[in-house]
Short mmCIF file of C-alpha atoms and ligand atoms in Angstrom, two decimals:
data_model
loop_
_atom_site.label_atom_id
_atom_site.label_comp_id
_atom_site.label_asym_id
_atom_site.label_seq_id
_atom_site.Cartn_x
_atom_site.Cartn_y
_atom_site.Cartn_z
CA UNK T 1 -42.00 -131.68 145.28
CA UNK T 2 -39.45 -129.15 144.80
CA UNK T 3 -40.88 -125.58 143.99
CA UNK T 4 -38.59 -122.74 142.78
CA UNK T 5 -39.70 -119.16 143.37
CA UNK T 6 -37.97 -116.27 141.53
CA UNK T 7 -38.62 -112.82 142.27
CA UNK T 8 -39.95 -112.29 145.89
CA UNK T 9 -40.63 -108.70 145.92
CA UNK T 10 -44.09 -107.04 147.04
CA UNK T 11 -46.37 -109.76 145.51
CA UNK T 12 -43.91 -112.63 145.08
CA UNK T 13 -42.63 -112.58 148.51
CA UNK T 14 -46.12 -112.98 150.42
CA UNK T 15 -47.22 -115.43 147.60
CA UNK T 16 -43.87 -117.53 148.28
CA UNK T 17 -44.05 -117.29 151.88
CA UNK T 18 -47.81 -118.80 151.63
CA UNK T 19 -46.16 -121.57 149.68
CA UNK T 20 -43.87 -122.29 152.49
CA UNK T 21 -46.36 -122.10 155.38
CA UNK T 22 -49.22 -124.03 153.80
CA UNK T 23 -47.76 -126.96 151.88
CA UNK T 24 -45.09 -129.56 152.51
CA UNK T 25 -43.12 -128.84 149.58
CA UNK T 26 -39.49 -127.80 149.56
CA UNK T 27 -39.37 -124.01 148.20
CA UNK T 28 -36.15 -122.70 146.80
CA UNK T 29 -36.19 -118.74 145.84
CA UNK T 30 -33.87 -116.81 143.97
CA UNK T 31 -34.17 -112.59 143.98
CA UNK T 32 -31.53 -109.92 142.79
CA UNK T 33 -32.45 -108.20 146.16
CA UNK T 34 -30.85 -110.35 148.99
CA UNK T 35 -33.19 -108.73 151.61
CA UNK T 36 -36.27 -109.82 149.54
CA UNK T 37 -34.81 -113.36 149.47
CA UNK T 38 -34.02 -113.45 153.15
CA UNK T 39 -37.61 -112.75 154.08
CA UNK T 40 -38.60 -116.06 152.53
CA UNK T 41 -35.38 -118.20 154.02
CA UNK T 42 -36.21 -116.92 157.29
CA UNK T 43 -39.36 -118.89 156.93
CA UNK T 44 -37.75 -122.04 155.69
CA UNK T 45 -37.17 -121.50 152.31
CA UNK T 46 -33.52 -122.16 150.85
CA UNK T 47 -31.80 -119.75 148.50
CA UNK T 48 -30.51 -120.81 145.14
CA UNK T 49 -27.27 -119.21 143.58
CA UNK T 50 -28.83 -118.08 140.53
CA UNK T 51 -31.69 -118.62 138.04
CA UNK T 52 -30.10 -121.53 136.38
CA UNK T 53 -29.26 -123.56 139.41
CA UNK T 54 -32.75 -123.00 140.73
CA UNK T 55 -34.32 -124.31 137.31
CA UNK T 56 -32.03 -127.28 137.15
CA UNK T 57 -33.05 -128.61 140.69
CA UNK T 58 -36.90 -127.77 140.50
CA UNK T 59 -40.18 -129.54 139.66
CA UNK T 60 -42.09 -126.37 139.43
CA UNK T 61 -40.83 -122.95 138.76
CA UNK T 62 -42.60 -119.69 139.63
CA UNK T 63 -41.83 -115.97 138.65
CA UNK T 64 -43.15 -112.82 139.80
CA UNK T 65 -41.15 -110.09 137.79
CA UNK T 66 -41.90 -106.50 137.22
CA UNK T 67 -41.69 -106.10 133.17
CA UNK T 68 -42.10 -108.16 130.35
CA UNK T 69 -38.41 -107.73 129.57
CA UNK T 70 -37.47 -109.19 132.78
CA UNK T 71 -39.52 -112.20 132.30
CA UNK T 72 -38.39 -112.71 128.90
CA UNK T 73 -34.40 -112.57 130.16
CA UNK T 74 -35.52 -114.85 133.13
CA UNK T 75 -37.45 -117.56 131.01
CA UNK T 76 -35.60 -117.39 127.63
CA UNK T 77 -31.78 -115.90 128.36
CA UNK T 78 -28.88 -118.13 128.23
CA UNK T 79 -28.51 -118.35 132.11
CA UNK T 80 -32.52 -118.80 131.95
CA UNK T 81 -35.42 -121.15 132.77
CA UNK T 82 -35.80 -122.88 129.28
CA UNK T 83 -32.11 -123.44 129.13
CA UNK T 84 -31.62 -125.25 132.51
CA UNK T 85 -35.01 -126.66 133.57
CA UNK T 86 -35.59 -130.39 133.11
CA UNK T 87 -37.82 -131.85 130.65
CA UNK T 88 -41.15 -132.42 132.22
CA UNK T 89 -40.77 -129.34 134.75
CA UNK T 90 -43.59 -126.77 135.00
CA UNK T 91 -43.22 -123.12 134.40
CA UNK T 92 -45.52 -120.55 135.86
CA UNK T 93 -45.51 -116.82 135.44
CA UNK T 94 -47.22 -114.78 137.78
CA UNK T 95 -46.22 -111.37 136.54
CA UNK T 96 -48.31 -109.05 134.75
CA UNK T 97 -47.48 -109.50 131.14
CA UNK T 98 -48.24 -108.90 127.48
CA UNK T 99 -50.36 -111.64 126.08
CA UNK T 100 -47.84 -111.96 122.93
CA UNK T 101 -44.78 -112.38 125.45
CA UNK T 102 -46.76 -115.15 127.48
CA UNK T 103 -47.41 -116.89 124.18
CA UNK T 104 -43.43 -116.68 123.16
CA UNK T 105 -42.25 -117.67 126.44
CA UNK T 106 -44.84 -120.71 126.35
CA UNK T 107 -43.75 -121.91 122.85
CA UNK T 108 -40.12 -121.67 123.79
CA UNK T 109 -40.75 -123.82 126.78
CA UNK T 110 -42.83 -126.25 124.78
CA UNK T 111 -39.95 -126.78 122.66
CA UNK T 112 -37.82 -128.08 125.57
CA UNK T 113 -40.32 -130.19 126.86
CA UNK T 114 -41.45 -127.60 129.77
CA UNK T 115 -45.08 -126.97 130.35
CA UNK T 116 -46.33 -123.46 131.09
CA UNK T 117 -49.13 -121.55 132.69
CA UNK T 118 -49.35 -117.79 132.69
CA UNK T 119 -51.11 -116.87 135.84
CA UNK T 120 -51.06 -113.27 136.71
CA UNK T 121 -52.54 -112.21 140.12
CA UNK T 122 -54.93 -109.53 141.56
CA UNK T 123 -55.54 -108.28 144.88
CA UNK T 124 -52.56 -106.21 146.13
CA UNK T 125 -50.10 -106.79 148.70
CA UNK T 126 -52.40 -107.27 151.68
CA UNK T 127 -54.50 -109.88 150.22
CA UNK T 128 -51.18 -111.59 148.80
CA UNK T 129 -50.22 -111.94 152.44
CA UNK T 130 -53.66 -113.25 153.53
CA UNK T 131 -53.44 -115.60 150.48
CA UNK T 132 -56.86 -114.48 149.25
CA UNK T 133 -55.74 -112.90 145.68
CA UNK T 134 -57.39 -114.45 142.67
CA UNK T 135 -55.29 -115.72 139.80
CA UNK T 136 -56.47 -115.70 136.27
CA UNK T 137 -54.70 -118.81 134.37
CA UNK T 138 -53.87 -119.17 130.92
CA UNK T 139 -52.82 -122.70 129.51
CA UNK T 140 -54.09 -126.40 128.99
CA UNK T 141 -56.87 -127.60 130.85
CA UNK T 142 -54.77 -130.82 132.36
CA UNK T 143 -51.75 -128.27 133.49
CA UNK T 144 -54.36 -126.09 135.18
CA UNK T 145 -55.74 -128.76 137.09
CA UNK T 146 -52.16 -130.38 138.09
CA UNK T 147 -50.97 -127.38 139.63
CA UNK T 148 -54.58 -126.15 140.95
CA UNK T 149 -53.51 -127.26 144.58
CA UNK T 150 -50.13 -125.62 144.54
CA UNK T 151 -51.67 -122.05 143.37
CA UNK T 152 -54.45 -122.59 145.91
CA UNK T 153 -51.94 -122.57 148.50
CA UNK T 154 -51.57 -118.77 147.93
CA UNK T 155 -54.83 -117.75 146.70
CA UNK T 156 -58.69 -118.07 147.20
CA UNK T 157 -59.66 -117.85 143.53
CA UNK T 158 -58.21 -119.62 140.50
CA UNK T 159 -59.78 -118.99 137.23
CA UNK T 160 -58.83 -120.81 133.92
CA UNK T 161 -59.57 -118.24 131.42
CA UNK T 162 -58.48 -120.26 128.32
CA UNK T 163 -55.24 -120.77 126.52
CA UNK T 164 -52.02 -119.16 127.12
CA UNK T 165 -52.27 -115.38 126.38
CA UNK T 166 -56.03 -115.22 127.95
CA UNK T 167 -54.60 -114.92 131.51
CA UNK T 168 -52.73 -111.85 130.58
CA UNK T 169 -55.62 -110.54 128.36
CA UNK T 170 -58.09 -111.03 131.63
CA UNK T 171 -55.48 -109.08 133.74
CA UNK T 172 -54.70 -106.43 131.71
CA UNK T 173 -58.47 -105.58 131.14
CA UNK T 174 -59.05 -105.68 135.00
CA UNK T 175 -56.27 -103.30 135.58
CA UNK T 176 -57.29 -100.87 132.95
CA UNK T 177 -60.68 -100.69 134.81
CA UNK T 178 -59.07 -100.40 138.24
CA UNK T 179 -56.83 -97.49 136.79
CA UNK T 180 -59.85 -95.71 135.53
CA UNK T 181 -61.66 -95.98 138.81
CA UNK T 182 -58.39 -94.89 140.58
CA UNK T 183 -58.14 -91.76 138.49
CA UNK T 184 -61.84 -90.74 138.91
CA UNK T 185 -61.55 -91.24 142.53
CA UNK T 186 -58.67 -88.86 142.52
CA UNK T 187 -60.51 -86.29 140.59
CA UNK T 188 -63.46 -86.53 142.71
CA UNK T 189 -61.27 -86.15 146.10
CA UNK T 190 -59.46 -82.93 144.32
CA UNK T 191 -63.20 -81.64 143.74
CA UNK T 192 -64.15 -82.25 147.32
CA UNK T 193 -60.75 -80.49 148.55
CA UNK T 194 -61.25 -77.53 146.30
CA UNK T 195 -65.09 -77.34 147.54
CA UNK T 196 -63.86 -77.10 151.18
CA UNK T 197 -66.10 -80.41 152.49
CA UNK T 198 -64.85 -82.35 155.39
CA UNK T 199 -62.65 -84.78 153.61
CA UNK T 200 -63.34 -87.72 156.36
CA UNK T 201 -67.12 -87.08 155.86
CA UNK T 202 -66.99 -87.17 152.17
CA UNK T 203 -65.19 -90.62 152.64
CA UNK T 204 -67.86 -91.74 154.64
CA UNK T 205 -70.33 -90.82 152.32
CA UNK T 206 -68.72 -92.33 149.10
CA UNK T 207 -67.75 -95.49 150.89
CA UNK T 208 -71.35 -96.20 151.79
CA UNK T 209 -72.70 -94.61 148.45
CA UNK T 210 -72.75 -95.27 144.73
CA UNK T 211 -69.20 -93.92 144.01
CA UNK T 212 -67.68 -96.36 146.11
CA UNK T 213 -64.98 -98.74 144.49
CA UNK T 214 -61.75 -100.71 146.12
CA UNK T 215 -59.73 -98.24 144.08
CA UNK T 216 -61.73 -95.23 145.60
CA UNK T 217 -60.70 -96.68 149.22
CA UNK T 218 -57.07 -97.22 148.32
CA UNK T 219 -56.65 -93.59 146.73
CA UNK T 220 -58.47 -91.81 149.65
CA UNK T 221 -56.67 -93.89 152.18
CA UNK T 222 -53.39 -93.50 150.90
CA UNK T 223 -53.75 -89.59 150.25
CA UNK T 224 -55.15 -89.39 153.74
CA UNK T 225 -52.32 -90.85 155.45
CA UNK T 226 -49.80 -89.15 153.20
CA UNK T 227 -47.83 -92.16 152.66
CA UNK T 228 -47.24 -92.85 148.95
CA UNK T 229 -44.46 -95.53 149.39
CA UNK T 230 -45.25 -98.24 147.11
CA UNK T 231 -47.17 -101.59 147.59
CA UNK T 232 -47.97 -101.48 143.98
CA UNK T 233 -45.37 -98.95 142.02
CA UNK T 234 -47.07 -96.25 139.69
CA UNK T 235 -44.25 -97.48 137.04
CA UNK T 236 -45.76 -101.08 137.18
CA UNK T 237 -49.27 -99.56 136.73
CA UNK T 238 -48.01 -97.72 133.86
CA UNK T 239 -46.75 -100.55 132.28
CA UNK T 240 -49.90 -102.47 132.69
CA UNK T 241 -51.94 -99.65 131.18
CA UNK T 242 -49.47 -99.27 128.21
CA UNK T 243 -50.03 -103.00 127.50
CA UNK T 244 -53.84 -102.68 127.80
CA UNK T 245 -53.76 -99.78 125.42
CA UNK T 246 -51.61 -101.50 123.05
CA UNK T 247 -53.89 -104.46 123.05
CA UNK T 248 -56.76 -102.05 122.47
CA UNK T 249 -55.01 -100.59 119.67
CA UNK T 250 -54.26 -103.59 117.94
CA UNK T 251 -57.89 -105.00 118.08
CA UNK T 252 -59.15 -101.41 116.98
CA UNK T 253 -61.14 -100.92 120.21
CA UNK T 254 -61.37 -96.90 120.62
CA UNK T 255 -60.16 -95.60 123.52
CA UNK T 256 -62.05 -92.84 125.61
CA UNK T 257 -61.23 -93.08 129.12
CA UNK T 258 -58.12 -95.16 129.54
CA UNK T 259 -55.98 -93.01 127.10
CA UNK T 260 -56.93 -89.84 129.28
CA UNK T 261 -55.74 -92.02 132.66
CA UNK T 262 -52.32 -92.86 130.77
CA UNK T 263 -51.87 -88.84 130.21
CA UNK T 264 -52.47 -88.52 134.07
CA UNK T 265 -50.08 -91.28 134.60
CA UNK T 266 -47.34 -89.76 132.46
CA UNK T 267 -47.79 -86.33 134.27
CA UNK T 268 -47.37 -88.29 137.46
CA UNK T 269 -44.06 -90.18 136.44
CA UNK T 270 -42.82 -86.74 134.88
CA UNK T 271 -43.43 -85.11 138.21
CA UNK T 272 -41.18 -88.06 139.92
CA UNK T 273 -43.82 -90.23 141.29
CA UNK T 274 -43.10 -93.44 139.19
CA UNK T 275 -41.20 -95.17 142.21
CA UNK T 276 -44.15 -94.24 144.63
CA UNK T 277 -47.51 -96.19 144.77
CA UNK T 278 -50.07 -96.27 141.80
CA UNK T 279 -52.29 -93.99 144.29
CA UNK T 280 -49.72 -90.95 143.71
CA UNK T 281 -52.21 -90.24 140.58
CA UNK T 282 -53.67 -88.14 143.38
CA UNK T 283 -50.38 -86.10 143.93
CA UNK T 284 -51.07 -84.51 140.51
CA UNK T 285 -54.39 -83.11 141.81
CA UNK T 286 -52.46 -82.06 144.82
CA UNK T 287 -49.64 -80.16 142.82
CA UNK T 288 -52.58 -78.59 140.84
CA UNK T 289 -54.48 -77.40 143.93
CA UNK T 290 -51.06 -76.47 145.67
CA UNK T 291 -52.30 -78.33 148.80
CA UNK T 292 -52.50 -81.81 150.06
CA UNK T 293 -56.04 -83.64 149.70
CA UNK T 294 -57.34 -84.96 153.22
CA UNK T 295 -54.64 -84.41 155.36
P1 NAD Q 301 -41.40 -105.73 143.01
O1 NAD Q 301 -40.59 -104.82 142.30
O2 NAD Q 301 -41.77 -105.56 144.24
O3 NAD Q 301 -40.60 -107.27 142.88
C1 NAD Q 301 -40.19 -107.77 142.02
C2 NAD Q 301 -38.95 -108.42 142.35
O4 NAD Q 301 -38.29 -109.16 141.05
C3 NAD Q 301 -38.01 -107.72 143.26
O5 NAD Q 301 -37.74 -108.09 144.32
C4 NAD Q 301 -36.87 -107.70 142.26
O6 NAD Q 301 -35.31 -107.54 143.06
C5 NAD Q 301 -36.92 -108.99 141.38
N1 NAD Q 301 -35.94 -109.13 140.31
C6 NAD Q 301 -36.23 -108.20 139.30
N2 NAD Q 301 -35.60 -108.97 138.28
C7 NAD Q 301 -34.55 -109.92 138.64
C8 NAD Q 301 -34.03 -111.10 137.95
N3 NAD Q 301 -33.61 -110.97 136.77
N4 NAD Q 301 -33.96 -112.34 138.64
C9 NAD Q 301 -34.32 -112.19 140.06
N5 NAD Q 301 -35.13 -111.33 140.58
C10 NAD Q 301 -35.24 -110.38 140.10
O7 NAD Q 301 -42.72 -105.67 142.11
P2 NAD Q 301 -44.32 -106.48 142.57
O8 NAD Q 301 -44.81 -105.46 142.78
O9 NAD Q 301 -43.78 -107.54 143.41
O10 NAD Q 301 -44.71 -106.84 141.02
C11 NAD Q 301 -44.14 -108.25 140.36
C12 NAD Q 301 -45.36 -108.42 139.28
O11 NAD Q 301 -46.61 -108.60 139.84
C13 NAD Q 301 -45.16 -107.26 138.46
O12 NAD Q 301 -45.30 -107.89 137.01
C14 NAD Q 301 -46.67 -106.50 138.75
O13 NAD Q 301 -47.25 -105.98 137.48
C15 NAD Q 301 -47.55 -107.73 139.25
N6 NAD Q 301 -48.50 -107.27 140.19
C16 NAD Q 301 -48.23 -106.50 141.38
C17 NAD Q 301 -49.15 -106.16 142.18
C18 NAD Q 301 -48.82 -105.40 143.49
O14 NAD Q 301 -50.04 -104.98 144.20
N7 NAD Q 301 -47.84 -105.18 143.82
C19 NAD Q 301 -50.40 -106.79 142.23
C20 NAD Q 301 -50.74 -107.74 140.98
C21 NAD Q 301 -49.92 -107.74 139.93
#
């Protein structure tokens, strides 16, 4: 089969390279950033000149793009996938998206005879490199089973959550919980720094105690190293939380904690940290304390 991959950045890059490494499929890439594409062609993928050219020649087309607006433009634009992919091909969106955008795109694809799975992923860039991410899939069972070997070539777990829209729903709920954990971890670390405790010792305690979580470890390790360069940009985390809060609002679920985390993210972005890693919520506390935390 010929596999097309559009958007080979922090997450798409390693996922695409694992398809190249772990399957015999021909892989074609397209990215607006030539360096991102080059990291895949160096391994044996070929580069397409445009989304339209890639879509026309591939049996399965995957995207991993930042915002719902990017997905809509690439999927449904005049030069996009729906307009140029062959009937009978499959489109898989790995981006974190709004459920309603996923449903809109799937309906437009279906009208052109293109099957669609929405398949957001979780695990971060290290697990994407290792091929151990989890994929939560919305779409028809038959389509899921047909594409499962491809998905398994770059992930450890593939969970078929339900129809199109349910993959995004699962992803947004997961990320809302993860960001709440990250914000709580940042606040705990700030309290530790203010109290004058040895921060490495505090880390050793919490990482072996009931306050431990993957987000605690990530925020602490990122902060202690003082390297906030993005593996998962705060701007993308803000997008995810915005979509989760919109979902909660639409469903009438009262928000107690996540809206506070949104305020923390807004302060972080206003301070100029949006392009940094999502762990940069810690920097809001560093600014309040007027000192670095754990370094
Ligand atoms: P990224 O910004 O690193 O990568 C996105 C890539 O898409 C970039 O290389 C960019 O040049 C390319 N791109 C943008 N518009 C394009 C277009 N019109 N045509 C072709 N290429 C285009 O972002 P990322 O961190 O890899 O995130 C991608 C998606 O995965 C997002 O929806 C994000 O929320 C989600 N996600 C990210 C992580 C993470 O840890 N980084 C984890 C899980 C999910």
